[in-house]
Coordinates of C-alpha atoms and ligand atoms in Angstrom, one line a residue:
M1 CA 69.7 -66.0 -80.6
S2 CA 65.9 -64.8 -82.1
D3 CA 64.3 -61.4 -81.8
A4 CA 62.6 -62.6 -79.1
N5 CA 65.6 -62.1 -76.9
R6 CA 66.8 -58.6 -77.9
H7 CA 64.6 -55.8 -75.7
D8 CA 65.0 -52.0 -75.7
V9 CA 65.1 -52.7 -71.8
I10 CA 65.5 -55.4 -70.0
V11 CA 64.3 -55.5 -66.2
I12 CA 66.0 -57.3 -63.0
G13 CA 63.8 -58.7 -60.2
A14 CA 59.7 -58.7 -60.3
G15 CA 59.7 -57.1 -56.9
V16 CA 58.4 -54.1 -55.0
G17 CA 61.3 -52.3 -57.5
G18 CA 60.8 -54.6 -60.1
I19 CA 57.0 -54.6 -60.5
Y20 CA 56.6 -50.8 -60.3
Q21 CA 59.2 -50.2 -62.8
I22 CA 57.9 -52.4 -65.1
K23 CA 55.0 -50.9 -65.8
C24 CA 55.8 -47.9 -65.9
L25 CA 58.5 -48.4 -69.0
T26 CA 55.5 -50.8 -70.7
D27 CA 52.4 -47.8 -70.1
L28 CA 55.2 -46.1 -72.3
G29 CA 54.8 -48.1 -74.7
M30 CA 58.6 -49.3 -74.2
D31 CA 60.3 -52.8 -75.3
A32 CA 60.6 -54.2 -71.6
I33 CA 60.6 -57.6 -70.6
L34 CA 61.3 -58.2 -67.1
L35 CA 63.6 -61.5 -65.6
E36 CA 62.9 -63.5 -62.4
G37 CA 64.9 -65.9 -61.7
D38 CA 63.0 -67.1 -58.4
E39 CA 59.0 -69.1 -59.3
D40 CA 57.3 -66.3 -59.6
L41 CA 56.5 -62.2 -58.3
G42 CA 57.4 -60.4 -55.3
G43 CA 61.4 -60.6 -54.2
T44 CA 61.5 -60.3 -50.5
W45 CA 58.1 -61.3 -49.6
Y46 CA 58.3 -64.2 -52.4
R47 CA 61.2 -66.0 -50.4
N48 CA 60.9 -63.9 -46.8
R49 CA 58.4 -67.0 -45.2
Y50 CA 59.5 -67.6 -42.2
P51 CA 56.4 -67.1 -39.2
G52 CA 56.7 -63.8 -38.0
C53 CA 57.6 -62.5 -41.6
R54 CA 55.2 -59.2 -41.9
F55 CA 56.3 -54.9 -42.4
D56 CA 58.2 -52.7 -40.0
S57 CA 56.0 -50.2 -41.6
E58 CA 52.5 -48.7 -41.4
S59 CA 51.2 -50.9 -44.1
Y60 CA 49.1 -47.9 -45.6
T61 CA 52.6 -46.7 -46.1
Y62 CA 53.9 -49.2 -47.7
G63 CA 51.8 -49.7 -50.5
Y64 CA 51.7 -47.8 -53.8
S65 CA 51.2 -44.9 -54.0
F66 CA 50.6 -45.1 -58.2
S67 CA 47.2 -45.2 -59.1
R68 CA 44.3 -43.8 -57.2
E69 CA 41.8 -46.8 -58.4
L70 CA 44.5 -49.8 -56.3
L71 CA 44.6 -47.9 -53.5
E72 CA 41.1 -47.8 -53.2
E73 CA 40.2 -51.0 -53.9
W74 CA 42.7 -52.6 -51.7
H75 CA 42.4 -53.2 -47.6
W76 CA 45.1 -53.6 -45.4
K77 CA 44.4 -55.6 -42.6
E78 CA 46.5 -54.9 -40.2
R79 CA 48.8 -51.9 -39.3
F80 CA 52.3 -53.6 -39.8
S81 CA 50.8 -56.5 -42.6
S82 CA 52.1 -60.5 -42.9
Q83 CA 54.2 -61.6 -45.5
P84 CA 51.5 -63.3 -47.0
E85 CA 48.8 -61.0 -47.4
N86 CA 52.2 -58.4 -49.1
L87 CA 52.2 -60.8 -51.5
K88 CA 48.9 -61.4 -52.9
Y89 CA 48.9 -57.5 -52.4
L90 CA 51.5 -57.6 -54.6
N91 CA 50.2 -59.8 -56.6
Y92 CA 46.8 -58.5 -57.3
V93 CA 49.3 -55.5 -58.3
A94 CA 50.3 -57.4 -60.9
D95 CA 47.1 -59.0 -62.0
K96 CA 45.4 -55.2 -62.9
F97 CA 47.8 -54.0 -64.5
N98 CA 48.4 -57.0 -66.3
L99 CA 51.9 -57.1 -65.7
R100 CA 53.3 -60.7 -65.8
R101 CA 52.9 -60.8 -69.6
H102 CA 56.0 -58.6 -69.5
M103 CA 57.2 -60.9 -67.1
R104 CA 59.6 -64.2 -67.1
F105 CA 60.3 -67.0 -64.4
N106 CA 63.4 -68.5 -63.8
A107 CA 65.7 -66.8 -64.9
Y108 CA 68.4 -65.8 -63.0
V109 CA 70.6 -63.3 -64.5
E110 CA 73.5 -65.0 -63.8
S111 CA 75.7 -63.0 -66.0
M112 CA 75.9 -59.0 -67.8
V113 CA 78.7 -58.3 -70.4
W114 CA 78.3 -54.7 -72.0
H115 CA 79.5 -54.7 -75.4
E116 CA 80.4 -51.6 -76.9
N117 CA 80.4 -52.2 -80.4
D118 CA 76.5 -52.9 -80.1
R119 CA 76.3 -50.3 -77.4
E120 CA 74.1 -52.6 -75.6
W121 CA 74.2 -55.6 -72.5
V122 CA 74.1 -59.3 -73.3
L123 CA 73.2 -60.6 -70.3
T124 CA 73.6 -64.7 -69.6
L125 CA 70.9 -66.8 -68.0
T126 CA 71.6 -70.0 -65.8
G127 CA 71.6 -72.8 -68.6
G128 CA 73.3 -70.4 -71.1
E129 CA 70.4 -68.7 -72.4
T130 CA 71.3 -64.9 -73.9
C131 CA 68.9 -62.4 -73.3
R132 CA 70.7 -58.3 -75.4
A133 CA 69.2 -55.3 -74.0
R134 CA 70.2 -52.1 -74.6
F135 CA 69.5 -50.5 -71.1
V136 CA 69.4 -53.3 -68.1
V137 CA 67.3 -52.1 -65.4
T138 CA 68.2 -54.2 -61.6
S139 CA 66.4 -53.8 -59.1
M140 CA 68.0 -56.7 -57.0
G141 CA 67.0 -55.9 -53.9
P142 CA 69.3 -54.8 -50.9
L143 CA 68.3 -57.5 -48.6
S144 CA 68.0 -60.5 -51.4
A145 CA 71.7 -62.2 -51.2
P146 CA 71.9 -64.2 -47.9
T147 CA 74.8 -65.4 -45.8
L148 CA 74.9 -68.3 -43.7
P149 CA 77.9 -68.6 -41.4
D150 CA 81.1 -70.9 -42.3
I151 CA 80.3 -73.2 -38.5
E152 CA 81.9 -76.7 -39.2
G153 CA 79.9 -80.0 -39.6
M154 CA 76.8 -77.0 -40.6
D155 CA 76.0 -80.6 -43.8
S156 CA 76.0 -83.3 -40.7
F157 CA 72.9 -81.7 -39.4
E158 CA 70.1 -83.9 -39.9
G159 CA 66.8 -82.6 -38.8
E160 CA 65.7 -79.8 -40.8
S161 CA 67.9 -76.5 -41.2
F162 CA 67.0 -73.2 -43.1
H163 CA 68.8 -69.6 -43.3
T164 CA 65.2 -67.7 -42.8
F165 CA 65.5 -66.1 -46.3
W166 CA 64.8 -69.6 -47.6
W167 CA 62.1 -71.1 -44.7
P168 CA 60.4 -74.2 -46.7
K169 CA 57.3 -72.9 -49.2
E170 CA 55.7 -75.7 -47.1
P171 CA 53.7 -76.2 -43.9
V172 CA 57.0 -77.0 -41.2
Q173 CA 55.7 -78.3 -38.7
L174 CA 57.4 -76.7 -35.5
E175 CA 55.3 -78.4 -32.5
G176 CA 57.0 -80.1 -30.1
K177 CA 60.1 -80.3 -31.9
R178 CA 62.8 -78.7 -30.5
V179 CA 64.2 -75.0 -32.5
G180 CA 67.7 -73.2 -31.9
I181 CA 68.1 -69.4 -33.5
I182 CA 71.1 -68.3 -34.2
G183 CA 70.6 -65.0 -34.9
T184 CA 68.4 -62.6 -33.4
G185 CA 68.6 -59.3 -36.0
A186 CA 65.3 -57.8 -36.1
T187 CA 64.4 -61.7 -38.8
G188 CA 65.7 -63.9 -35.7
I189 CA 63.7 -61.3 -32.9
Q190 CA 60.2 -61.3 -34.8
V191 CA 60.4 -65.6 -35.6
I192 CA 61.6 -66.1 -31.8
G193 CA 58.2 -63.0 -31.0
E194 CA 56.2 -65.6 -33.3
I195 CA 57.9 -69.5 -32.1
A196 CA 57.8 -69.1 -29.0
D197 CA 54.8 -70.3 -27.8
K198 CA 54.4 -73.2 -30.5
V199 CA 58.1 -74.6 -30.3
G200 CA 58.4 -77.8 -27.8
E201 CA 61.7 -75.9 -26.7
L202 CA 63.6 -72.8 -28.2
T203 CA 66.2 -72.2 -27.8
V204 CA 68.4 -68.5 -29.4
F205 CA 72.0 -69.1 -29.4
Q206 CA 73.4 -64.9 -29.4
R207 CA 76.3 -63.2 -30.7
R208 CA 75.2 -59.0 -30.1
P209 CA 72.0 -58.5 -28.7
N210 CA 70.2 -56.1 -31.1
W211 CA 67.6 -53.1 -29.5
S212 CA 64.8 -53.4 -30.3
S213 CA 61.4 -52.0 -29.7
P214 CA 57.1 -53.0 -30.0
L215 CA 55.7 -53.0 -32.8
N216 CA 51.9 -52.4 -31.9
N217 CA 50.3 -54.2 -34.1
S218 CA 46.6 -53.9 -35.0
P219 CA 43.6 -55.6 -37.3
I220 CA 42.4 -52.2 -39.2
S221 CA 38.9 -52.1 -39.1
E222 CA 36.7 -51.8 -42.5
G223 CA 35.8 -48.8 -41.1
E224 CA 39.8 -47.0 -40.1
M225 CA 40.2 -48.5 -43.1
A226 CA 38.2 -46.4 -45.0
Q227 CA 39.5 -42.8 -42.9
I228 CA 43.0 -43.6 -43.9
R229 CA 41.9 -43.8 -47.4
T230 CA 40.6 -40.2 -47.2
R231 CA 43.9 -39.5 -45.5
Y232 CA 46.1 -41.0 -48.6
D233 CA 47.9 -37.8 -50.4
E234 CA 48.1 -36.2 -46.6
I235 CA 49.8 -39.7 -46.3
F236 CA 51.8 -39.7 -49.1
A237 CA 53.1 -36.2 -47.9
N238 CA 53.9 -37.2 -44.7
C239 CA 55.6 -39.2 -46.1
A240 CA 57.6 -37.1 -48.9
A241 CA 58.1 -34.6 -45.5
S242 CA 60.0 -37.3 -42.8
P243 CA 63.6 -38.3 -43.1
S244 CA 63.0 -41.6 -42.8
G245 CA 60.3 -42.3 -45.2
F246 CA 57.3 -43.1 -42.8
E247 CA 54.6 -40.0 -41.2
H248 CA 56.5 -39.7 -37.7
L249 CA 58.2 -36.6 -38.1
P250 CA 61.4 -35.8 -35.3
D251 CA 60.2 -34.1 -32.2
R252 CA 61.8 -30.8 -32.6
R253 CA 61.4 -29.1 -29.5
G254 CA 65.4 -30.2 -28.6
F255 CA 66.4 -33.0 -26.5
W256 CA 67.9 -30.4 -23.9
N257 CA 66.1 -27.8 -23.4
L258 CA 62.8 -30.5 -21.9
T259 CA 63.1 -31.9 -18.6
R260 CA 64.1 -35.0 -18.3
E261 CA 61.0 -36.0 -16.9
E262 CA 59.4 -34.5 -19.6
R263 CA 61.5 -36.9 -21.7
V264 CA 60.3 -40.4 -20.6
A265 CA 57.2 -38.7 -20.4
F266 CA 57.4 -38.2 -24.1
W267 CA 59.3 -41.8 -24.0
D268 CA 56.6 -43.0 -22.3
E269 CA 54.3 -42.1 -24.9
L270 CA 56.3 -43.6 -28.1
Y271 CA 57.2 -46.8 -26.8
A272 CA 53.1 -47.0 -26.3
T273 CA 53.0 -46.3 -30.2
S274 CA 53.5 -48.5 -33.5
G275 CA 56.7 -49.2 -35.9
F276 CA 59.4 -47.0 -35.3
A277 CA 57.2 -44.0 -33.4
I278 CA 60.7 -44.4 -30.8
L279 CA 62.6 -43.7 -33.9
A280 CA 62.2 -41.7 -36.5
G281 CA 59.8 -39.6 -33.7
N282 CA 62.1 -38.9 -31.5
F283 CA 64.4 -36.5 -31.0
S284 CA 67.0 -35.7 -33.5
E285 CA 69.5 -35.3 -31.3
I286 CA 70.0 -39.7 -30.0
Y287 CA 72.0 -40.4 -33.0
V288 CA 74.5 -37.7 -33.7
D289 CA 74.6 -37.1 -29.5
E290 CA 76.8 -39.4 -27.3
E291 CA 74.7 -38.3 -24.1
A292 CA 71.4 -38.3 -25.6
N293 CA 71.8 -42.1 -27.2
K294 CA 73.1 -43.0 -23.8
E295 CA 70.1 -41.3 -22.1
I296 CA 67.4 -43.7 -24.8
S297 CA 69.3 -46.4 -25.0
D298 CA 68.7 -46.4 -20.6
Y299 CA 65.3 -46.4 -20.6
I300 CA 64.7 -49.0 -23.7
A301 CA 67.5 -50.7 -21.6
D302 CA 65.0 -50.4 -17.8
R303 CA 61.9 -51.2 -20.4
I304 CA 63.7 -54.6 -20.8
R305 CA 64.5 -54.8 -17.4
Q306 CA 60.9 -54.2 -16.4
R307 CA 59.6 -57.6 -19.7
V308 CA 62.4 -59.8 -18.7
H309 CA 61.7 -62.0 -15.5
D310 CA 64.7 -62.6 -14.8
P311 CA 67.8 -60.5 -14.4
E312 CA 70.9 -62.6 -16.1
T313 CA 69.1 -63.1 -18.7
A314 CA 67.0 -59.6 -19.2
E315 CA 71.3 -58.0 -19.2
K316 CA 72.5 -60.4 -21.8
L317 CA 69.3 -58.8 -23.8
I318 CA 70.6 -55.1 -23.7
P319 CA 73.5 -54.1 -25.8
K320 CA 76.3 -52.7 -24.2
D321 CA 78.4 -52.5 -27.7
H322 CA 75.9 -50.0 -28.8
G323 CA 73.8 -47.8 -28.7
F324 CA 70.3 -47.4 -29.4
G325 CA 69.1 -47.3 -33.3
M326 CA 73.0 -46.9 -34.7
Q327 CA 72.0 -50.2 -35.8
R328 CA 69.0 -51.1 -37.8
L329 CA 66.0 -51.0 -35.2
P330 CA 64.0 -54.6 -35.2
L331 CA 60.7 -54.2 -34.4
E332 CA 59.6 -56.7 -32.0
T333 CA 55.7 -58.6 -30.6
H334 CA 56.3 -60.2 -27.5
Y335 CA 59.9 -60.7 -27.9
F336 CA 61.3 -60.0 -24.4
E337 CA 58.2 -62.3 -23.1
A338 CA 59.5 -65.0 -25.2
Y339 CA 62.5 -64.8 -22.4
N340 CA 59.9 -65.1 -19.0
R341 CA 58.4 -68.7 -21.0
E342 CA 60.3 -72.4 -19.2
N343 CA 60.6 -74.0 -23.2
V344 CA 62.8 -70.9 -24.2
H345 CA 66.6 -71.3 -23.1
L346 CA 69.7 -68.4 -23.9
V347 CA 71.6 -69.2 -25.1
D348 CA 75.7 -66.7 -25.2
I349 CA 77.0 -67.5 -27.3
T350 CA 80.2 -64.4 -26.9
E351 CA 80.4 -66.7 -23.5
S352 CA 80.1 -70.0 -24.1
P353 CA 80.9 -69.8 -28.1
I354 CA 79.1 -72.8 -30.9
E355 CA 82.0 -75.3 -31.9
R356 CA 80.2 -77.5 -33.8
I357 CA 77.0 -78.7 -35.5
T358 CA 76.6 -82.4 -35.2
P359 CA 74.0 -84.9 -37.0
V360 CA 72.2 -84.1 -33.7
G361 CA 72.5 -80.7 -33.3
I362 CA 75.6 -78.0 -32.0
E363 CA 77.7 -78.1 -29.1
T364 CA 79.2 -75.0 -28.0
A365 CA 81.8 -74.7 -26.2
G366 CA 80.4 -75.8 -22.9
E367 CA 76.7 -77.6 -23.7
S368 CA 75.5 -79.7 -25.8
F369 CA 71.9 -79.0 -27.5
D370 CA 70.0 -81.8 -29.6
L371 CA 68.2 -79.7 -31.9
D372 CA 65.1 -81.4 -34.6
I373 CA 65.7 -77.8 -36.9
I374 CA 67.7 -75.8 -36.9
I375 CA 67.3 -71.9 -38.0
Y376 CA 69.8 -69.2 -39.6
A377 CA 68.9 -65.7 -39.3
T378 CA 72.1 -64.8 -40.2
G379 CA 71.6 -61.6 -41.8
F380 CA 72.7 -60.3 -46.1
D381 CA 75.0 -59.5 -47.4
A382 CA 73.9 -55.9 -48.6
I383 CA 73.1 -53.4 -50.6
T384 CA 76.2 -55.4 -52.9
G385 CA 75.2 -58.5 -52.6
A386 CA 73.6 -59.1 -54.7
Y387 CA 75.9 -57.3 -57.0
D388 CA 78.8 -58.7 -56.6
R389 CA 77.0 -62.3 -56.4
L390 CA 75.9 -61.9 -60.2
D391 CA 79.0 -61.2 -62.5
I392 CA 78.8 -57.9 -64.5
R393 CA 81.4 -56.2 -66.7
G394 CA 80.7 -53.2 -68.4
V395 CA 83.8 -50.9 -69.9
E396 CA 86.6 -52.4 -71.3
G397 CA 85.4 -56.0 -68.7
Q398 CA 85.8 -54.3 -65.8
E399 CA 83.9 -56.8 -62.8
S400 CA 81.3 -54.7 -61.4
R401 CA 82.7 -56.5 -57.9
A402 CA 86.6 -55.0 -59.0
K403 CA 85.4 -51.4 -59.2
W404 CA 83.0 -51.9 -55.7
Q405 CA 85.6 -53.8 -54.2
D406 CA 86.3 -50.8 -50.5
G407 CA 83.2 -50.7 -50.6
P408 CA 79.9 -49.0 -53.9
T409 CA 80.3 -45.5 -55.4
T410 CA 77.7 -44.6 -57.3
Y411 CA 75.4 -41.6 -58.3
F412 CA 72.5 -41.0 -56.5
G413 CA 72.7 -44.8 -56.3
F414 CA 70.8 -45.8 -59.7
M415 CA 74.1 -45.2 -62.7
T416 CA 77.2 -45.9 -61.5
H417 CA 80.0 -44.6 -64.1
G418 CA 82.2 -47.3 -65.9
Y419 CA 78.4 -49.4 -66.2
P420 CA 76.4 -47.1 -69.6
N421 CA 73.0 -47.5 -69.6
L422 CA 73.0 -49.3 -66.6
F423 CA 70.2 -48.0 -63.5
M424 CA 69.6 -49.0 -60.9
I425 CA 66.4 -49.2 -58.6
A426 CA 67.3 -48.9 -54.6
G427 CA 70.7 -49.8 -55.4
P428 CA 74.2 -48.6 -53.6
Q429 CA 73.9 -45.7 -51.7
S430 CA 70.5 -45.0 -52.7
A431 CA 68.1 -43.1 -50.2
S432 CA 66.1 -47.0 -50.5
G433 CA 67.8 -48.5 -48.2
A434 CA 67.6 -46.3 -45.7
S435 CA 63.7 -45.7 -44.8
N436 CA 60.8 -46.8 -46.4
F437 CA 61.5 -48.7 -49.1
P438 CA 58.1 -48.0 -51.2
R439 CA 59.3 -44.5 -50.7
A440 CA 62.4 -44.4 -51.8
I441 CA 61.3 -46.7 -54.7
E442 CA 58.8 -44.7 -57.1
V443 CA 61.3 -41.9 -56.3
N444 CA 63.8 -43.8 -58.3
V445 CA 61.8 -45.8 -60.4
N446 CA 60.3 -42.3 -61.3
G447 CA 64.3 -41.1 -62.7
V448 CA 64.7 -44.3 -64.4
T449 CA 61.9 -44.2 -66.1
N450 CA 62.1 -40.7 -67.6
V451 CA 65.5 -41.1 -68.5
L452 CA 64.7 -44.0 -70.0
E453 CA 61.2 -42.3 -72.3
Q454 CA 63.7 -39.3 -73.0
A455 CA 65.9 -42.1 -74.8
T456 CA 64.4 -43.9 -76.2
L457 CA 61.9 -41.2 -78.4
Q458 CA 65.3 -39.5 -78.7
G459 CA 67.5 -42.8 -80.2
W460 CA 70.0 -42.0 -77.6
Q461 CA 72.8 -45.3 -77.9
R462 CA 74.9 -44.2 -75.0
I463 CA 74.2 -42.6 -71.1
E464 CA 76.3 -42.6 -68.2
A465 CA 77.5 -41.6 -65.3
R466 CA 80.4 -39.2 -65.8
Q467 CA 83.5 -39.7 -63.1
T468 CA 83.7 -36.3 -61.7
A469 CA 79.4 -36.1 -61.0
E470 CA 79.8 -40.0 -59.2
D471 CA 83.2 -38.7 -56.9
W472 CA 80.2 -36.1 -55.7
W473 CA 78.0 -37.8 -54.9
V474 CA 79.9 -40.1 -53.0
H475 CA 80.8 -37.4 -51.3
Q476 CA 77.5 -36.3 -50.5
V477 CA 77.0 -40.1 -48.6
E478 CA 79.9 -40.2 -47.0
E479 CA 78.5 -35.8 -45.2
S480 CA 75.0 -38.3 -44.7
Y481 CA 77.8 -40.4 -42.6
S482 CA 80.4 -38.4 -40.4
K483 CA 78.0 -36.5 -37.9
L484 CA 75.8 -39.5 -37.3
L485 CA 76.3 -42.4 -34.5
L486 CA 75.7 -45.4 -36.3
R487 CA 78.8 -45.0 -37.9
K488 CA 80.0 -46.9 -35.4
G489 CA 77.5 -49.2 -35.3
K490 CA 78.5 -52.9 -36.1
G491 CA 74.7 -53.3 -38.7
W492 CA 75.0 -53.3 -42.6
F493 CA 74.2 -49.7 -42.9
V494 CA 77.8 -49.5 -42.8
G495 CA 79.1 -52.2 -44.9
Y496 CA 79.3 -54.8 -41.8
N497 CA 78.1 -58.3 -42.3
S498 CA 80.7 -61.3 -40.5
N499 CA 80.8 -63.8 -42.7
V500 CA 81.8 -61.8 -45.4
K501 CA 84.9 -61.2 -46.7
G502 CA 86.1 -57.6 -46.8
H503 CA 82.7 -56.9 -44.7
E504 CA 84.4 -58.0 -41.5
T505 CA 84.4 -54.5 -40.1
N506 CA 82.0 -52.0 -40.3
K507 CA 85.2 -48.9 -41.9
N508 CA 84.4 -47.2 -44.3
R509 CA 81.9 -47.7 -46.0
Y510 CA 79.0 -46.0 -46.9
P511 CA 76.6 -48.5 -48.9
A512 CA 74.1 -46.6 -48.6
Y513 CA 73.0 -42.5 -48.7
Q514 CA 71.9 -41.6 -44.8
G515 CA 70.9 -38.3 -44.9
G516 CA 66.5 -39.2 -45.3
G517 CA 64.6 -39.7 -48.0
A518 CA 63.4 -36.2 -47.8
R519 CA 66.7 -35.1 -48.6
F520 CA 67.8 -37.5 -51.3
A521 CA 64.3 -36.7 -53.4
K522 CA 64.8 -33.0 -53.3
L523 CA 68.3 -33.4 -53.8
F524 CA 68.4 -36.1 -57.2
G525 CA 64.9 -33.9 -58.0
E526 CA 66.4 -31.0 -58.4
A527 CA 69.4 -33.0 -60.2
M528 CA 67.1 -34.3 -62.8
D529 CA 65.4 -30.5 -62.7
D530 CA 68.5 -29.4 -64.1
G531 CA 68.9 -31.7 -66.8
F532 CA 70.5 -34.6 -65.5
R533 CA 74.4 -32.5 -65.8
G534 CA 75.9 -36.0 -64.4
I535 CA 74.9 -37.9 -67.6
K536 CA 77.0 -38.3 -69.5
I537 CA 74.3 -38.6 -73.3
D538 CA 75.8 -39.8 -76.7
G539 CA 79.1 -39.1 -75.8
Q540 CA 78.0 -36.2 -75.9
A541 CA 80.3 -32.9 -73.4
E542 CA 77.2 -30.9 -72.8
S543 CA 74.2 -32.9 -73.6
R544 CA 71.5 -31.9 -70.5
L545 CA 68.2 -34.3 -70.5
K546 CA 65.5 -31.9 -71.0
P547 CA 63.8 -30.6 -67.6
L548 CA 61.4 -33.7 -67.1
P549 CA 58.1 -34.0 -66.9
H550 CA 57.3 -37.1 -64.4
G551 CA 58.9 -34.6 -62.0
G552 CA 61.7 -36.7 -59.6
S553 CA 60.0 -35.6 -56.7
Ligands
NAP601 P1 70.8 -58.8 -39.5 O1 70.0 -58.2 -39.4 O2 72.4 -58.9 -39.6 O3 71.5 -60.1 -38.2 C1 72.0 -60.8 -38.2 C2 72.7 -62.0 -36.8 O4 72.2 -62.7 -36.6 C3 73.1 -60.9 -36.4 O5 72.3 -61.6 -34.7 C4 74.1 -61.4 -35.2 O6 75.2 -61.5 -35.0 C5 73.6 -62.6 -35.8 N1 74.6 -63.0 -36.8 C6 75.9 -63.3 -38.0 N2 76.6 -65.2 -38.6 C7 76.7 -65.7 -36.7 C8 77.9 -65.7 -36.0 N3 78.4 -66.6 -37.5 N4 77.0 -66.6 -35.8 C9 76.3 -66.6 -34.8 N5 75.9 -65.4 -35.1 C10 75.3 -65.0 -36.3 O7 69.8 -60.0 -40.1 P2 68.4 -59.8 -40.3 O8 68.1 -59.8 -38.8 O9 68.5 -61.1 -41.9 O10 67.6 -58.1 -40.5 C11 69.0 -57.2 -42.0 C12 67.7 -56.6 -42.7 O11 66.8 -57.0 -42.9 C13 66.9 -55.7 -41.7 O12 67.4 -55.1 -40.6 C14 66.3 -54.4 -41.9 O13 66.5 -53.8 -42.5 C15 65.7 -55.5 -42.3 N6 64.0 -56.8 -42.2 C16 62.7 -56.6 -42.3 C17 61.9 -56.3 -41.9 C18 60.4 -55.7 -41.8 O14 60.6 -54.5 -43.2 N7 59.3 -56.4 -41.5 C19 62.2 -57.8 -40.6 C20 63.7 -58.8 -40.9 C21 64.7 -57.7 -41.7 P3 76.0 -60.4 -34.4 O15 75.3 -59.1 -34.8 O16 77.1 -60.8 -33.5 O17 76.6 -60.4 -36.3

């Protein structure tokens, strides 16, 4: 192995987190390289090219906050920017800061093994090449391991078929085509709203409906963008102070202090506002109080009934097994109106299950559907999926997928006991999955950068989260779920995925910190300021990091 393959730090993944992480490390002059399995950078915004793919976050709250110059230069053209533009933005950032020279593409890491004697990780890439590093930072994305259903005959289909994550780079001809789509999560809902008026026929195979509310996208003019630029400090401060990492703050007037009429008037406003306002700007009670949740659920159900002309279809689109906000809320554009079109058909596969896929389409218990294209919008093995797909062996060869078999356990989602010198961005039990992603990412990356800067300066060889610290954090994470109604929902926030063994139920899995981005940043910042007592450095019982210069929040 050449020295070119040995580095102080290897970062895995060139998505939103990895791009910022490699910038921070190389700015400090560290010998760091980023390995990316794809042909280019962008992570989720590189892969998800399906029609309708766009931010659910207000664009100007999603961009990086670290460079004033970047904030001044970039013009977000839409309130909720679309995938091609988002990918352009990430490329702009990488080029502006000359980061590509630190990135290797088509470098898919298949395994990483901790070598205790050498105090380093040995990574093996597809093709057999190995790389070594004292420290590894994984930034592999919480939603990067797509999952397909297991349906008889899937391989026999003679038309085009793909998971939304693998949507082809070449344009897919949809015009006049008979398209079937399985899955009505945030992705399916974006696709359906976008393609309903472009395809010949669209058949939606729905198992459980999801709640959804309007995105209310709109263009951002030059003048508006200039205004936004003057507000950036305020915008990021607002996001940092909110549980969700957005500008929307929970309404503190108290659900039960208002009359029903007052609540409805407020919800009318929220429904007409953009993005997650209807959730993040709502009364906190809707997350924890069954009665309050039922009332908002009934309100949204009525909105669906108003928008969908056929009452039978409307009822099928209203979730009955979970309340509003108990699963990650998809935001929609013309989604419900799509079902008013003559070329769009809703098939409830709980009534009429899919039996097989044939060379020409989908057969349910009741009917056969001839199709040209099948779209699988069937979700992800979320949060731990990317880790489970990578063969990670820590101290004494322990596999991380074995350690996390019954659910992940970590220290702040950024380290896990038994895996020294391994740091995670948006890792299991971090706040990233449940809040505006880049806002949480920056806290996470700044923390990792701080630790690695000191490690390099002081020549530390081995850094490991203590078991006691991990136990403490796991308790915090479990507590963060305890009062929330979402623990009863069947979504990826509770580790549910019917296509992944062991994840078919929502029982006892705590994959993400649910206490909110602001609280996470506070706890993480306090731990850093206190010298990260939860981390053991070079085997010392009392080793503490110095108070850290970059701050955690
Ligand atoms: P998802 O929310 O997990 O939805 C998957 C859908 O596929 C569900 O409707 C599920 O039905 C269905 N499904 C899965 N397996 C099936 C099977 N075997 N048979 C029939 N139906 C099946 O996945 P997603 O829509 O890709 O969204 C995942 C996450 O990605 C979102 O929650 C969000 O965080 C992120 N996302 C973000 C954006 C954005 O920010 N703009 C956009 C899209 C997605 P069941 O519910 O019945 O299992």
